[in-house]
Tab-separated table of C-alpha atoms in Angstrom:
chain	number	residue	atom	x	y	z
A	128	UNK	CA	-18.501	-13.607	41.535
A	129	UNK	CA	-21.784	-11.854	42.685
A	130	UNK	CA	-23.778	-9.655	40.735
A	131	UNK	CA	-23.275	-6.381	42.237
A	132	UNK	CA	-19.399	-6.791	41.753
A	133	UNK	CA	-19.980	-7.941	38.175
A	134	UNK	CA	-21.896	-5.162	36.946
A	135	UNK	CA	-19.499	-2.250	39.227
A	136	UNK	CA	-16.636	-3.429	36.751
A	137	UNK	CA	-19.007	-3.626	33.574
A	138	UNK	CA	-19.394	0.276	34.151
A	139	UNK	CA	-16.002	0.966	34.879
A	140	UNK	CA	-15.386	-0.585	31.080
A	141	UNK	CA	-17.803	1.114	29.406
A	142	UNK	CA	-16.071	4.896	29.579
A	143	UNK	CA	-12.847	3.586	28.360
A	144	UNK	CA	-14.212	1.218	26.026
A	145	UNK	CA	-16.764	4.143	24.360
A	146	UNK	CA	-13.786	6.718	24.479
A	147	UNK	CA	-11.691	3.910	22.498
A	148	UNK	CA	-14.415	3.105	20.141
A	149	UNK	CA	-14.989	7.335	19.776
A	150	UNK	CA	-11.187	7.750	19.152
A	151	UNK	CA	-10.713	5.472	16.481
A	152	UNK	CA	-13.990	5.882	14.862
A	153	UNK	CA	-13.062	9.684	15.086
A	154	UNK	CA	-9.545	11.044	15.846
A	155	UNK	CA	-10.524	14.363	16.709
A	156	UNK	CA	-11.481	12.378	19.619
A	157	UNK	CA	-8.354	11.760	20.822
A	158	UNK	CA	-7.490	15.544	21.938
A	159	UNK	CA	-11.035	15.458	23.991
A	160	UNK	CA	-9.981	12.875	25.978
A	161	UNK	CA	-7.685	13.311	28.854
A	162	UNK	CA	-6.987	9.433	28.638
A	163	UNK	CA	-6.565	9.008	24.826
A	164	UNK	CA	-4.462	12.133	25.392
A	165	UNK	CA	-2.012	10.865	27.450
A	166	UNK	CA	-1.483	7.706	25.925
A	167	UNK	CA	-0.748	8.440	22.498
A	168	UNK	CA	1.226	11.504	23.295
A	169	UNK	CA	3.353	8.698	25.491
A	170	UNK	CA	3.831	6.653	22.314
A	171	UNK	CA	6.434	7.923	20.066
A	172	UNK	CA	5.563	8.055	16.378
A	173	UNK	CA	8.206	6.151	13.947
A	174	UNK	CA	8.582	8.796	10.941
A	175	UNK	CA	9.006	6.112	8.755
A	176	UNK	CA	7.458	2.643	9.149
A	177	UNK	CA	10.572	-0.530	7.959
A	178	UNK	CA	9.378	-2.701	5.907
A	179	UNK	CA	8.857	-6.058	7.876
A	180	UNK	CA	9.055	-9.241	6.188
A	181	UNK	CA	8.636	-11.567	8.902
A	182	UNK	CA	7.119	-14.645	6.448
A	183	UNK	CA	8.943	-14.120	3.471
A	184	UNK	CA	12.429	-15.956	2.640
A	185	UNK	CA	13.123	-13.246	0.390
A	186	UNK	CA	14.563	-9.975	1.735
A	187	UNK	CA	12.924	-6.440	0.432
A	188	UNK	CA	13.838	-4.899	-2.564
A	189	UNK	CA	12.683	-1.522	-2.184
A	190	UNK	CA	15.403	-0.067	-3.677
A	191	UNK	CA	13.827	-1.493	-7.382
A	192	UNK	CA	11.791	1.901	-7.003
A	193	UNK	CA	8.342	0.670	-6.459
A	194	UNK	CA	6.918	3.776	-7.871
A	195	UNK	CA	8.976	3.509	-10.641
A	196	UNK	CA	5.876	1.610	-12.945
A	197	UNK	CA	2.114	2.369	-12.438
A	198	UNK	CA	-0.826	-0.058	-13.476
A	199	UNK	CA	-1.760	0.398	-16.427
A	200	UNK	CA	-5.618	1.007	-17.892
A	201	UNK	CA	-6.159	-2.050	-19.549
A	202	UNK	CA	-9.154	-2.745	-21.551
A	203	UNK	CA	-10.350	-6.544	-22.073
A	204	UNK	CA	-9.219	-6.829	-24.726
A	205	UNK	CA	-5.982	-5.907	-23.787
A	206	UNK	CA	-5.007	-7.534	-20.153
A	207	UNK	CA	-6.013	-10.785	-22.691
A	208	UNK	CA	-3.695	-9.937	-25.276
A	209	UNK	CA	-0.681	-9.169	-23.085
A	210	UNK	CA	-1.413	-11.726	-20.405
A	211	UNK	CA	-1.769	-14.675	-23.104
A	212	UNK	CA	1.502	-13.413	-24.645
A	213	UNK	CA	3.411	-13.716	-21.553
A	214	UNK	CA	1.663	-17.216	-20.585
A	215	UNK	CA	2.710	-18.042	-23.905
A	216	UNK	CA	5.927	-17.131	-23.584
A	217	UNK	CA	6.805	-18.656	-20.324
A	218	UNK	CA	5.529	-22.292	-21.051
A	219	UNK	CA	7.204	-22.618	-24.474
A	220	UNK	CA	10.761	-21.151	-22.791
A	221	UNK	CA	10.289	-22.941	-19.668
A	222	UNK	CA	9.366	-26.458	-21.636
A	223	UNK	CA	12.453	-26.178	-23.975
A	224	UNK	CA	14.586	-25.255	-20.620
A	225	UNK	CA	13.391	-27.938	-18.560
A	226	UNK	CA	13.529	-30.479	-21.387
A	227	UNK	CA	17.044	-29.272	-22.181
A	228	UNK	CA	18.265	-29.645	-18.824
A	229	UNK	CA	16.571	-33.051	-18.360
A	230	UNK	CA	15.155	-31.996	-14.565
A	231	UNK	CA	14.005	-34.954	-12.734
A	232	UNK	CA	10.017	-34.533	-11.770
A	233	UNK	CA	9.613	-32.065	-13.872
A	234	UNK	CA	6.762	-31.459	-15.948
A	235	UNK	CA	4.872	-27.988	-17.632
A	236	UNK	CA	1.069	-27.675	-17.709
A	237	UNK	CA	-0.991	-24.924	-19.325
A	238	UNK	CA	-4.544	-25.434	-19.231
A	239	UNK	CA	-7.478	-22.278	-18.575
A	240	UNK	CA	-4.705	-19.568	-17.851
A	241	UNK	CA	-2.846	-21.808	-15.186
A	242	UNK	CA	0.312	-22.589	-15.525
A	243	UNK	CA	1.721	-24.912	-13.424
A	244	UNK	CA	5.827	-25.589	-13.349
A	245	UNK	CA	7.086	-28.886	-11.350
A	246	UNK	CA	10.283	-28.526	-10.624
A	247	UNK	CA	10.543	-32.461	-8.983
A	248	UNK	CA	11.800	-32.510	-5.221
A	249	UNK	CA	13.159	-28.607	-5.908
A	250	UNK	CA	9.207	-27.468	-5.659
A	251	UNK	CA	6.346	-25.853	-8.104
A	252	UNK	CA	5.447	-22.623	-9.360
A	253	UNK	CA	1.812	-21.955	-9.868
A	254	UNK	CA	1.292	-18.852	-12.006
A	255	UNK	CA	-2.456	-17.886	-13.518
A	256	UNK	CA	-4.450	-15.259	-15.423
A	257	UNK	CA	-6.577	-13.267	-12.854
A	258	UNK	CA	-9.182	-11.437	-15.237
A	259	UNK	CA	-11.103	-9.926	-12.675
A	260	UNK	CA	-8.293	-7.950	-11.541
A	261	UNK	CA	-6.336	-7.632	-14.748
A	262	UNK	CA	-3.447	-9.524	-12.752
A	263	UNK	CA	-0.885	-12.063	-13.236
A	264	UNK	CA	-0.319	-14.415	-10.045
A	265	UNK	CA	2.540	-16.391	-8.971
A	266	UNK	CA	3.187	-18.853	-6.598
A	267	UNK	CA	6.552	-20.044	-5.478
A	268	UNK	CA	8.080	-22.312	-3.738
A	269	UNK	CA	10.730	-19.737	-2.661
A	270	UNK	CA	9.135	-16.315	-2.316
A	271	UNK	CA	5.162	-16.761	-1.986
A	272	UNK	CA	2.904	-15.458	-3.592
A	273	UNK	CA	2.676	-12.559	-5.303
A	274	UNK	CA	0.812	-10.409	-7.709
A	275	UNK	CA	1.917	-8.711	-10.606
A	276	UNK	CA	0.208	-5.739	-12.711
A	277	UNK	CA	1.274	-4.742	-16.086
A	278	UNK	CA	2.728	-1.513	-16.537
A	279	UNK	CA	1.856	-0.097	-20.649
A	280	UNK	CA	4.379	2.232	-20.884
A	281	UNK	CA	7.308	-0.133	-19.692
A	282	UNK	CA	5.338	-3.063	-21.303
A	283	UNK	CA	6.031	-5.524	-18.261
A	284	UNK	CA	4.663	-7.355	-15.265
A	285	UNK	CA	5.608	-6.013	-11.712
A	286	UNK	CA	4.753	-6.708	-8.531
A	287	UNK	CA	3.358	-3.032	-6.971
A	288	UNK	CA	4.539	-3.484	-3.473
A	289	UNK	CA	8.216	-3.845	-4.256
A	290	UNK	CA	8.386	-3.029	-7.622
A	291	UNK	CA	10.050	-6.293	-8.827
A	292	UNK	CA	9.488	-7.148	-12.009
A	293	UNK	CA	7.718	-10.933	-13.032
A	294	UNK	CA	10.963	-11.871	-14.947
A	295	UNK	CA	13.319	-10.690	-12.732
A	296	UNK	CA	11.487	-12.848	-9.609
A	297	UNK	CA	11.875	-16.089	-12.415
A	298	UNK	CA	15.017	-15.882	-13.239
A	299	UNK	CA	16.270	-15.670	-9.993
A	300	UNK	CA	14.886	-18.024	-8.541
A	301	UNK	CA	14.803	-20.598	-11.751
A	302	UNK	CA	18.518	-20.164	-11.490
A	303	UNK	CA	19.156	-21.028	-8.435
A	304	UNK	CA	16.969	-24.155	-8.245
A	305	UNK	CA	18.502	-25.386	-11.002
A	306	UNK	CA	21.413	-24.192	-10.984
A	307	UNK	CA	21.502	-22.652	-14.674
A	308	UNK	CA	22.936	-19.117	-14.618
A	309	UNK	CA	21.640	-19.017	-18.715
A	310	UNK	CA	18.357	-19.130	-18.029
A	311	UNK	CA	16.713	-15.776	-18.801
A	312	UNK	CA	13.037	-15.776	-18.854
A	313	UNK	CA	11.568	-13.041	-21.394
A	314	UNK	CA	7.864	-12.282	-20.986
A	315	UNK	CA	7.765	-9.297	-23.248
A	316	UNK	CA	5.574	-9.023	-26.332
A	317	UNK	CA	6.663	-9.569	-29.807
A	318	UNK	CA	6.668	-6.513	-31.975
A	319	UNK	CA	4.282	-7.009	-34.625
């Protein structure tokens, strides 16, 4: 390609590609521009956006109301006290359960707020203290990860995008994998 035809395109580009840039960096822009105009008046405009869930094996469950709990203002102190409770809590249930029903492979490890659940050939749940964010993660080898918040006035763990609560994801899944429909994991903290 020679030179003259190379630079003839390059400032053909630049218009559209500034008027681009200036649209998105401003969209007051787009009613200035003739071009910008035309194509997003073109597009139609979903009123509501579906949920897509195009990597997870679990379908949505928006209809948990996910602005049913709100994150609660946690000091320290606090995300430690209710996080430690609920680690707690789900290593001694889940190392009476698993011993109980005698899963091959499997084995429960708490060590520096991770908590790691082998499950044998059926998979392995990760789950660990995130201080930083005053979070509660969970891997697993169903749903993914996720990330769960505590709400203070509902005194549980949810995950904010869905609304599903920690518990609820566990014993789910726990019961399928194993097969136990009396499992029932309980992360709440004991009255005093």
């Amino acid at each position: 390609m020679n030179r003259c035809a190379s630079s003839v395109r390059s400032a053909l580009a630049r218009p559209a590609s500034r008027a681009v840039r200036t649209a998105f960096s401003r969209p007051a822009a787009i009613s200035s521009s003739p071009f910008l105009r035309s194509a997003f008046s073109a597009t139609a405009r979903p009123q509501s956006v579906p949920v897509c869930r195009c990597f997870s094996s679990t379908p949505s469950r928006l209809g948990n109301e996910p602005g049913k709990y709100k994150i609660g203002q946690l000091s320290d102190r606090e995300y430690h006290d209710v996080s430690n409770a609920a680690m707690d809590h789900l290593t001694e249930y889940l190392e009476e359960k698993l011993d109980e029903l005698d899963v091959d492979g499997s084995d429960v490890e708490y060590s520096s707020g991770v908590l790691t659940v082998k499950l044998g050939d059926r998979g392995t749940y990760v789950i660990n203290k995130q201080p930083p964010n005053k979070q509660i993660w969970l891997s697993s080898p169903i749903s993914g990860p996720k990330r769960y918040d505590y709400d203070l006035d509902h005194r549980v763990w949810f995950y904010h995008r869905d609304g599903d609560l920690m518990h609820d994801l566990l014993n789910r899944e726990l019961r399928e994998l194993l097969g136990d429909e009396t499992i029932s994991v309980d992360l709440a903290e004991e009255e005093d």
